[in-house]
Short mmCIF file of C-alpha atoms in Angstrom, two decimals:
data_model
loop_
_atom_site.label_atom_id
_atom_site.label_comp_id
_atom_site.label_asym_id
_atom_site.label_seq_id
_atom_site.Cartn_x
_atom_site.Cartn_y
_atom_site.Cartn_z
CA UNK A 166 -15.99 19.92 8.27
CA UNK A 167 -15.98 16.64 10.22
CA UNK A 168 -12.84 14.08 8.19
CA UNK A 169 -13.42 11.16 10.72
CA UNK A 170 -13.49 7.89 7.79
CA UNK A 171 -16.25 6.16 7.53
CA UNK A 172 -14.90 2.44 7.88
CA UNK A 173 -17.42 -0.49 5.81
CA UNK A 174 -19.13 -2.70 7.93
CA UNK A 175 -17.06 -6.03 8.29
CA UNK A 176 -15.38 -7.62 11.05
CA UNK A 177 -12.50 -5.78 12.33
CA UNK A 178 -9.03 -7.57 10.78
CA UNK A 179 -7.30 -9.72 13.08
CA UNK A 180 -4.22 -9.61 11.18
CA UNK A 181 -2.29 -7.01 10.19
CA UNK A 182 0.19 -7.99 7.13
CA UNK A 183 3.07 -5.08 5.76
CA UNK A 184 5.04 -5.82 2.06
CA UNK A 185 8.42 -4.64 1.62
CA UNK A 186 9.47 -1.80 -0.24
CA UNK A 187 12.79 -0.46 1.23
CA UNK A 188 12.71 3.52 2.28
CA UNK A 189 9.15 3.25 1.37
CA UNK A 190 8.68 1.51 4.27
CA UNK A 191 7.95 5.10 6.08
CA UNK A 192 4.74 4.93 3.89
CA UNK A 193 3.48 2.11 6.49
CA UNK A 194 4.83 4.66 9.68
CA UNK A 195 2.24 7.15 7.85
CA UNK A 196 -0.56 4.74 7.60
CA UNK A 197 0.03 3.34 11.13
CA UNK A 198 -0.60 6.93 12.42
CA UNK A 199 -3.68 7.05 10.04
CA UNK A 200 -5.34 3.31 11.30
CA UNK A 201 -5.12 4.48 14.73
CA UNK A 202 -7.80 7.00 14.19
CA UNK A 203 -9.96 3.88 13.18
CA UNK A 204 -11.18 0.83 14.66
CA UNK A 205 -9.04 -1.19 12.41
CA UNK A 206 -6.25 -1.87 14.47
CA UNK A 207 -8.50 -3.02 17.73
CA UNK A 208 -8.48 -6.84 16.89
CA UNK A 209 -5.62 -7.41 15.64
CA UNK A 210 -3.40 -10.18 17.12
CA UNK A 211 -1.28 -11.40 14.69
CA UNK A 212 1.31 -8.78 12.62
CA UNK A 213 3.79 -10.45 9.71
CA UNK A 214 5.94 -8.22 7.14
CA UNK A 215 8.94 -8.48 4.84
CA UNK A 216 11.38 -7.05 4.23
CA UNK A 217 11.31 -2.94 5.63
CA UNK A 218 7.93 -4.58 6.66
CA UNK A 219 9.62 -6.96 8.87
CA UNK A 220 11.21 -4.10 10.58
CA UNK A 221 7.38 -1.97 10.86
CA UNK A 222 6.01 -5.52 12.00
CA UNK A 223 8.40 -5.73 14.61
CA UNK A 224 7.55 -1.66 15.80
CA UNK A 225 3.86 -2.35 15.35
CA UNK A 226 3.93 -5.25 18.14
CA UNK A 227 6.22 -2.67 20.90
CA UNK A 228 2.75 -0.38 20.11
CA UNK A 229 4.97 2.66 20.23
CA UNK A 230 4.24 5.24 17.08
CA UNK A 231 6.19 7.98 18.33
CA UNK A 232 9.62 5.47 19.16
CA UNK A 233 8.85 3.99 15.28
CA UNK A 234 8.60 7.96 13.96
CA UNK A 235 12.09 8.70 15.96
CA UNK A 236 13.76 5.55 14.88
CA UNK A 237 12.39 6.29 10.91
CA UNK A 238 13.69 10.04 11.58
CA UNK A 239 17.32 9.14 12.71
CA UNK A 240 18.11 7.07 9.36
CA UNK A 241 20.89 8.85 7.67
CA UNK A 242 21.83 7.53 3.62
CA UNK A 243 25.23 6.83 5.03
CA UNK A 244 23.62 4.35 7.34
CA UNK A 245 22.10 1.91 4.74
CA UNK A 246 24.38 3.02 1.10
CA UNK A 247 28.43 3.00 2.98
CA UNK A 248 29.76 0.86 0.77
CA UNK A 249 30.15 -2.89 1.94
CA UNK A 250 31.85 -5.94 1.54
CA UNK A 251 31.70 -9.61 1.51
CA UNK A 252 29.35 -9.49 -1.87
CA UNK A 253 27.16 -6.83 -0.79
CA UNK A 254 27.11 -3.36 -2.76
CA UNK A 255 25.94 -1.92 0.26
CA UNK A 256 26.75 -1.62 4.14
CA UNK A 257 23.48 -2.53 6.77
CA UNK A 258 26.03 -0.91 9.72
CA UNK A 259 22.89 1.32 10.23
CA UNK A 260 20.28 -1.10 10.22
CA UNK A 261 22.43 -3.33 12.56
CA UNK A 262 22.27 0.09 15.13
CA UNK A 263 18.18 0.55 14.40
CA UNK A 264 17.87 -2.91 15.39
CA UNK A 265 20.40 -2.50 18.37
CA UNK A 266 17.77 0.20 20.05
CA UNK A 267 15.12 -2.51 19.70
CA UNK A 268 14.11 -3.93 22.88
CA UNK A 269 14.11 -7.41 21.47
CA UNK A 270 12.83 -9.31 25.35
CA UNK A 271 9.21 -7.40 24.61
CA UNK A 272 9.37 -8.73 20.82
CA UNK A 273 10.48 -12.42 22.14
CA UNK A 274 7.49 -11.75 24.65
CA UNK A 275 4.86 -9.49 22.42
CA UNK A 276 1.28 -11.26 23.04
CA UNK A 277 0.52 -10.38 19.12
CA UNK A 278 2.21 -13.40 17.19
CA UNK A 279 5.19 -11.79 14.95
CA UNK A 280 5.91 -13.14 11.50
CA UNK A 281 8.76 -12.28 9.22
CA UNK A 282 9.05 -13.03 5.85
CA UNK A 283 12.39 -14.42 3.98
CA UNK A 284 13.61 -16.54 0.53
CA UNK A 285 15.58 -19.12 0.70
CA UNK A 286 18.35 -18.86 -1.31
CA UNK A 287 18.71 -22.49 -2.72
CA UNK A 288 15.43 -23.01 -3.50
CA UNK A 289 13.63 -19.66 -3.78
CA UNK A 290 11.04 -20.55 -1.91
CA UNK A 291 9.76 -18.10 0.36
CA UNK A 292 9.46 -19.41 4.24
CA UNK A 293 7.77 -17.70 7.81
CA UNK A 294 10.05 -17.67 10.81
CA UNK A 295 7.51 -16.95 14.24
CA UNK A 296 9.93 -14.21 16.33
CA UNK A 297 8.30 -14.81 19.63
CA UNK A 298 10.32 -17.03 21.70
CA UNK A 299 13.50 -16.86 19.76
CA UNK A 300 16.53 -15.65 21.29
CA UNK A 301 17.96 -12.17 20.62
CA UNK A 302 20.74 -13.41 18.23
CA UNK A 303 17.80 -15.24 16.18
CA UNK A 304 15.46 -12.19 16.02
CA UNK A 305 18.14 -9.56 14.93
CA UNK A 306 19.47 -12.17 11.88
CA UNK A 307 16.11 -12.61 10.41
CA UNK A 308 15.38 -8.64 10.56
CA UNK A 309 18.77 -8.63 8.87
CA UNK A 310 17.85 -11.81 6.39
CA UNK A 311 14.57 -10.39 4.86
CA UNK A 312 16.13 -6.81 4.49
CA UNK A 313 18.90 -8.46 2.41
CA UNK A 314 17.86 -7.03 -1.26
CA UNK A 315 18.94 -8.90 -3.88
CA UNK A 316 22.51 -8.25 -5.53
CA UNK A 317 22.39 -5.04 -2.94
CA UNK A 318 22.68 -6.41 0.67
CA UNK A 319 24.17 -10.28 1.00
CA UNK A 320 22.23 -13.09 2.53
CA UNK A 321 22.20 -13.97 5.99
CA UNK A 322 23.20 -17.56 7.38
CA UNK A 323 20.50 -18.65 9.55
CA UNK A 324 19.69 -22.67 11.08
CA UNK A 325 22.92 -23.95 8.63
CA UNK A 326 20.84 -22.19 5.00
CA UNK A 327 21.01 -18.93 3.41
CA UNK A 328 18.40 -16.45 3.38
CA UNK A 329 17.64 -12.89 1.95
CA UNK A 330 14.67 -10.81 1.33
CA UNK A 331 11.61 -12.40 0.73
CA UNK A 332 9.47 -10.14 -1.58
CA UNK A 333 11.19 -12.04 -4.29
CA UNK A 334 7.92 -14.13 -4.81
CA UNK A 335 4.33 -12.94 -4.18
CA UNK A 336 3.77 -15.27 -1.67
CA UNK A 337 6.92 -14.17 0.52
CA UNK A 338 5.29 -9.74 -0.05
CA UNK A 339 2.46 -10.41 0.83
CA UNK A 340 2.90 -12.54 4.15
CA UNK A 341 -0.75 -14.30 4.27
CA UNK A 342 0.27 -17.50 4.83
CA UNK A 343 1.87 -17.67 8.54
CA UNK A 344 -1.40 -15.69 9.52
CA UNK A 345 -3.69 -18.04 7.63
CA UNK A 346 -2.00 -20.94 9.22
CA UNK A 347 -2.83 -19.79 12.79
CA UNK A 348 -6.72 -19.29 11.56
CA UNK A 349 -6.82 -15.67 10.82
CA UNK A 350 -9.56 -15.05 8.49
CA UNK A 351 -9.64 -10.95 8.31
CA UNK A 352 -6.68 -9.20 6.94
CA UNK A 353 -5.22 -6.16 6.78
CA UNK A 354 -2.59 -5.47 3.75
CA UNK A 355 -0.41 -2.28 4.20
CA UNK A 356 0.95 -2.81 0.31
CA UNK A 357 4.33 -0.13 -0.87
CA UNK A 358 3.06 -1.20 -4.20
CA UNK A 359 0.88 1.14 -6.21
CA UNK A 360 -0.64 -1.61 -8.78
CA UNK A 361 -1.39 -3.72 -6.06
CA UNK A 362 -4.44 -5.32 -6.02
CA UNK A 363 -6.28 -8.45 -4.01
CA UNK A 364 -8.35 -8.99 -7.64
CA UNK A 365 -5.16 -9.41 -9.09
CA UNK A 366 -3.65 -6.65 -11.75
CA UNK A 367 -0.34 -5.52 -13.67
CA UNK A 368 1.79 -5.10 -10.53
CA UNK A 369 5.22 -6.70 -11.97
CA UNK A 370 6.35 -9.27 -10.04
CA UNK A 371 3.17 -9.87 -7.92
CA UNK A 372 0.29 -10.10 -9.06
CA UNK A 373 -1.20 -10.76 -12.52
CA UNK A 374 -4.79 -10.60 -13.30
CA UNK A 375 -6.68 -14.08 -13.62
CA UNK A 376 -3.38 -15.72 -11.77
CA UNK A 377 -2.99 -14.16 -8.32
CA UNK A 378 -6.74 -13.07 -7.04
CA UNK A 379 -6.79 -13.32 -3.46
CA UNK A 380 -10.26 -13.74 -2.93
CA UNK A 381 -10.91 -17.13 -5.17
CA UNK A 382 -7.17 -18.57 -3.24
CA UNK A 383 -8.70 -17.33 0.04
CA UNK A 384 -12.36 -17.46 -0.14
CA UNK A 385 -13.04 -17.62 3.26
CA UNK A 386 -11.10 -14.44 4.17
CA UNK A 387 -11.61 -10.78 4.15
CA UNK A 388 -9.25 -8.11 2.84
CA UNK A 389 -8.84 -4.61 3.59
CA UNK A 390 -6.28 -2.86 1.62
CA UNK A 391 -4.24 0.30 2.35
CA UNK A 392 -1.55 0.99 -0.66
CA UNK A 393 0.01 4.48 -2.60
CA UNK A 394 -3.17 5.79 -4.80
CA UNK A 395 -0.28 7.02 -7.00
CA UNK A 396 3.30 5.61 -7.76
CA UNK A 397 6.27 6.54 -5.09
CA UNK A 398 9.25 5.84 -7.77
CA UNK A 399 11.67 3.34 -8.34
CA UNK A 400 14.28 1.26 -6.74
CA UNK A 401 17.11 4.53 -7.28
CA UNK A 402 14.90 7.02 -6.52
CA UNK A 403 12.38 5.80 -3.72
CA UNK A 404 13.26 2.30 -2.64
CA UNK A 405 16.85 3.19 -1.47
CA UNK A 406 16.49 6.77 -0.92
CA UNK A 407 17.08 7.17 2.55
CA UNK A 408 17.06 11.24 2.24
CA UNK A 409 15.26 12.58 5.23
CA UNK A 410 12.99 14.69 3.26
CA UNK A 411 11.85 11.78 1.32
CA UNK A 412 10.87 9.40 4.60
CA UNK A 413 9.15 12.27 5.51
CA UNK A 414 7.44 12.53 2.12
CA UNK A 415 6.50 9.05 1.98
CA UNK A 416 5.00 9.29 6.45
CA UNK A 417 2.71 12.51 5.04
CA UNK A 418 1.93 9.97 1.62
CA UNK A 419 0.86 7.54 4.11
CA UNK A 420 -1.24 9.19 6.28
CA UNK A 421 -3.54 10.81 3.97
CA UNK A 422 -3.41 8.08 1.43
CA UNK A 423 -4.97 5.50 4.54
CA UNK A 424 -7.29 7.96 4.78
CA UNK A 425 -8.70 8.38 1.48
CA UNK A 426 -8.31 4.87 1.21
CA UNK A 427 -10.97 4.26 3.84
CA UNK A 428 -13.55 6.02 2.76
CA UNK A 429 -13.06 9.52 2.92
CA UNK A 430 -15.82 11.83 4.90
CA UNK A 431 -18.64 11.38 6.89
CA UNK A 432 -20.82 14.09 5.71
CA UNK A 433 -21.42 15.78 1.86
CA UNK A 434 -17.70 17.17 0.47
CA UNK A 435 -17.69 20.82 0.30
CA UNK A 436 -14.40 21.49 -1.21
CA UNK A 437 -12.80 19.78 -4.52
CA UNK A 438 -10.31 18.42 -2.55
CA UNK A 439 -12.80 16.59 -0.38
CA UNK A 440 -14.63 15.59 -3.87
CA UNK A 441 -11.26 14.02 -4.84
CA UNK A 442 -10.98 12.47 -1.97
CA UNK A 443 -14.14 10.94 -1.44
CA UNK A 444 -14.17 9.68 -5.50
CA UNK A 445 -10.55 8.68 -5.95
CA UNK A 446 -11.68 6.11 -2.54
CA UNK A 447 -15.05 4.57 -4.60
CA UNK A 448 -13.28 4.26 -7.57
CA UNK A 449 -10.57 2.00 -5.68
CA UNK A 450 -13.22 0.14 -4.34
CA UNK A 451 -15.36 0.01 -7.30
CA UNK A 452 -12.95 -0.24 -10.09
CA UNK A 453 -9.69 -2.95 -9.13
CA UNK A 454 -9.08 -3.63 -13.18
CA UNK A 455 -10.17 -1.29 -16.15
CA UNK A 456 -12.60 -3.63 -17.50
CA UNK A 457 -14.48 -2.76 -14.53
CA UNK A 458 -14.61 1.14 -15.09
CA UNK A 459 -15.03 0.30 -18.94
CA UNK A 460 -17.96 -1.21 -18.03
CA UNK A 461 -19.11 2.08 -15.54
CA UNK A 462 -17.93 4.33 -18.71
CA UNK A 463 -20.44 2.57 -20.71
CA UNK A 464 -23.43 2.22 -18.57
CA UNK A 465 -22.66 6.16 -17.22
CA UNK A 466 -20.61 8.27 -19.78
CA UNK A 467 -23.72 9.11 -21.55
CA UNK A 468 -25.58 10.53 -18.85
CA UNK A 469 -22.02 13.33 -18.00
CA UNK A 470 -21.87 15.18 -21.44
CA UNK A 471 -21.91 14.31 -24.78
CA UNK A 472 -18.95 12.73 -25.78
CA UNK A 473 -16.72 12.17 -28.93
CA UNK A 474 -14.09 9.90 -28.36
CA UNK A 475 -10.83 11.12 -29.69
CA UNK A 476 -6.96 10.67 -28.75
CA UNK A 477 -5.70 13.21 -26.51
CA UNK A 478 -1.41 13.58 -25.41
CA UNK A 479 -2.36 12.07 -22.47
CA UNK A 480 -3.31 15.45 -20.28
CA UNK A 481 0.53 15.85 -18.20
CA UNK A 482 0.21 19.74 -19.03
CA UNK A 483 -3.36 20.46 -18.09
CA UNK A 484 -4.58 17.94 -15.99
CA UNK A 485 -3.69 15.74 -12.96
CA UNK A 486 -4.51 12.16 -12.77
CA UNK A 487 -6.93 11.43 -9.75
CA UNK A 488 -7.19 7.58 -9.96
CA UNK A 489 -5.89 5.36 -12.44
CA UNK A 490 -5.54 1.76 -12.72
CA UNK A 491 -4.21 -0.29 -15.51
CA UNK A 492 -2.98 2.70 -17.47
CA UNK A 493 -6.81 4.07 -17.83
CA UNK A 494 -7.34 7.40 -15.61
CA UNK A 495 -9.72 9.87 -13.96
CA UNK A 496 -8.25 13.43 -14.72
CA UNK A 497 -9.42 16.74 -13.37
CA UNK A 498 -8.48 20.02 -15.53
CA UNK A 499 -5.80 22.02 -13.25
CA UNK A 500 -6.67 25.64 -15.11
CA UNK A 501 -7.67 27.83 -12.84
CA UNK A 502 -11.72 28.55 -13.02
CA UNK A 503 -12.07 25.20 -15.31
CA UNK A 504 -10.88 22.85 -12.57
CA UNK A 505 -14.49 21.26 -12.15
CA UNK A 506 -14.04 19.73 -15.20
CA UNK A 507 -13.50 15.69 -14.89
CA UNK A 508 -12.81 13.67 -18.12
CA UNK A 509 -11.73 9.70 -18.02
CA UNK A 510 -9.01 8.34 -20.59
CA UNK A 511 -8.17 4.90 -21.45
CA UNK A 512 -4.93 2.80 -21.62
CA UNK A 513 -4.47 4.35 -25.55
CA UNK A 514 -5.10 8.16 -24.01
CA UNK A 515 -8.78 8.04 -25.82
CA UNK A 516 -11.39 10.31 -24.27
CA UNK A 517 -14.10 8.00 -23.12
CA UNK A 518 -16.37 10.43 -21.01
CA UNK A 519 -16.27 14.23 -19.03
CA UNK A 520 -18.03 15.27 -16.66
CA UNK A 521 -18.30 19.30 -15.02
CA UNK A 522 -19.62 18.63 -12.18
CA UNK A 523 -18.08 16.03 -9.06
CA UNK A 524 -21.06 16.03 -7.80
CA UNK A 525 -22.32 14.51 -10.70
CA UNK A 526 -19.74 11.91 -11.23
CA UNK A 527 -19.80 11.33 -7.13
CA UNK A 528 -23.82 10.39 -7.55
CA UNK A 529 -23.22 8.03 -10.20
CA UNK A 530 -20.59 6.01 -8.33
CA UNK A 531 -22.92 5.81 -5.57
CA UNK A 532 -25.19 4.26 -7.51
CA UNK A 533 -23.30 1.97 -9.22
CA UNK A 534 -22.09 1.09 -5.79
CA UNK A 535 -25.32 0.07 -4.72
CA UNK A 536 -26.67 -1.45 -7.87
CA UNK A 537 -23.81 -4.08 -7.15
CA UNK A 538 -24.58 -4.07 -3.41
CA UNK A 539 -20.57 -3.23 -2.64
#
């Protein structure tokens, strides 16, 4: 069966922004590989990141996926965790030879305008330094700078100020603002975070719901999102895990989460898999906070199967989760012969609604998705 994605109709993004996120940076190698099956990346002309994204922003302008792969495959733990000095827990010796093998003239020159993203250490503000033009010296400290994790890699002296990684404030991860600046209106976000959302949501740290949306601070702008559709770990286990085997874990995570993230199939799904597939990218669409799928629970749930709601242990034995936002979640039975059965729990592990069929829960989404013209 044909798995080309079938892309919404909207102006192709014009810039491409990537959030930090340490060895889960490979994540963004995986979706780079995924975007150039697309249209998505035609346009584009301006490309800002920070921290790891800094460094994929930097191998997104040379245009070279397979030199990005190789330089991603040659990290070694020992490069990035030797132990260091001067108030750093860590060495960057190998992140000072990845960006040695960069060829820093074609950044200074790249026709796509490169932004990085760093914090100021005074003032914790976050500030945009432009890479083209700068001399090589310039170029390789702020790489350096908005790597510099807090209390794990030390700041970088830059212009007479200190400076370190800059997903310390939303503003600094997400990197809108140098693009917006230079009047790009169509974005594309390559989030590491898993609660991410341009509605706002529970992502600690970044955005809270009611505070943060993205669309009411930038009206005029349009957002397509890539992220994890489930959680990668935390900072000991993901963010500085520089094991081989899980960059390469987080590449594969990357490709095929980009492409359920945009949209899936472009005919019927035969197989469950394609079912998931196809659903877990509507309900991202559809459903950015729970009150949202609440609300399709309500005006849906009766029409699955009959329903009593009743407290369940939260299904990690039986089922796996297939979407989940805001601690409510789509699960799909994993028993053999009983794995068409669907069933949706809330944040308090409630059963709100099953359903046996995906085709039946794949209809009503559709619909729902039109009703609201999305």
């Amino acid at each position: 069966m044909t798995t080309q994605p079938v892309l919404p109709a909207r102006p192709h993004p014009t810039a491409l922004l990537l959030g930090g996120g340490g060895a889960k940076g490979a994540f963004q190698i995986g979706a780079w590989q995924a975007l150039q099956e697309t249209p998505l990346l035609s346009e584009i002309r301006c490309v800002a990141g920070c921290s790891v994204g800094a460094l994929n922003a930097v191998l997104y302008a040379l245009g070279d996926l397979d030199f990005a792969r190789d330089l991603w495959n040659s990290i070694r733990p020992s490069d990035l965790l030797a132990l260091g000095a001067q108030g750093a827990f860590f060495s960057r010796d190998g992140l000072i030879r990845m960006i040695s093998q960069l060829p820093l003239e074609r950044i200074r020159n790249s026709p796509l305008r490169i932004h990085v993203s760093v914090q100021h250490v005074e003032s914790g503000q976050p500030v945009f330094f432009e890479l083209n033009g700068l001399p090589d010296d310039s170029i390789r400290t702020l790489l350096l700078a908005s790597s510099a994790i807090p209390h794990i890699y030390a700041p970088e002296r830059y212009l007479g100020a200190e400076y370190k990684d800059g997903s310390g404030t939303a503003e600094g991860d997400m990197c809108i603002s140098p693009c917006y600046a230079q009047g790009h209106r169509d974005m594309l976000i390559v989030s590491l975070r898993h609660q991410f959302t341009v509605y706002g949501g529970q992502a600690p740290g970044i955005l809270r719901k009611g505070a943060s949306d993205l669309t009411t601070r930038y009206p005029d702008c349009t957002f397509t999102l890539v992220k994890p559709i489930n959680p990668m770990g935390n900072l000991i286990s993901s963010t500085l895990n520089f094991a081989q085997t899980k960059i390469q874990k987080h590449m594969q995570q990357g490709y095929a989460d980009t492409k359920t993230s945009l949209g899936g199939f472009s005919g019927e799904p035969q197989t469950r898999e394609e079912y998931n597939t196809v659903i877990t990218a509507l309900m991202t669409e559809l459903f950015p906070h729970a009150d949202l799928l609440a609300a399709f629970v309500r005006e849906y749930g009766d029409s699955f199967a009959p329903n009593m709601q009743f407290p369940t242990l939260g299904g990690n034995v039986w089922y796996d989760n297939i979407f989940s936002v805001e601690g409510w979640r789509l699960q799909q039975q994993r028993t053999s012969g009983l794995q068409s059965h669907y069933r949706i729990l809330d944040q308090n592990n409630v059963r709100v609604a099953w359903v046996m069929q995906p085709e039946k829960l794949l209809s009503a989404l559709r619909e729902y998705q039109q009703k609201r013209g999305q």
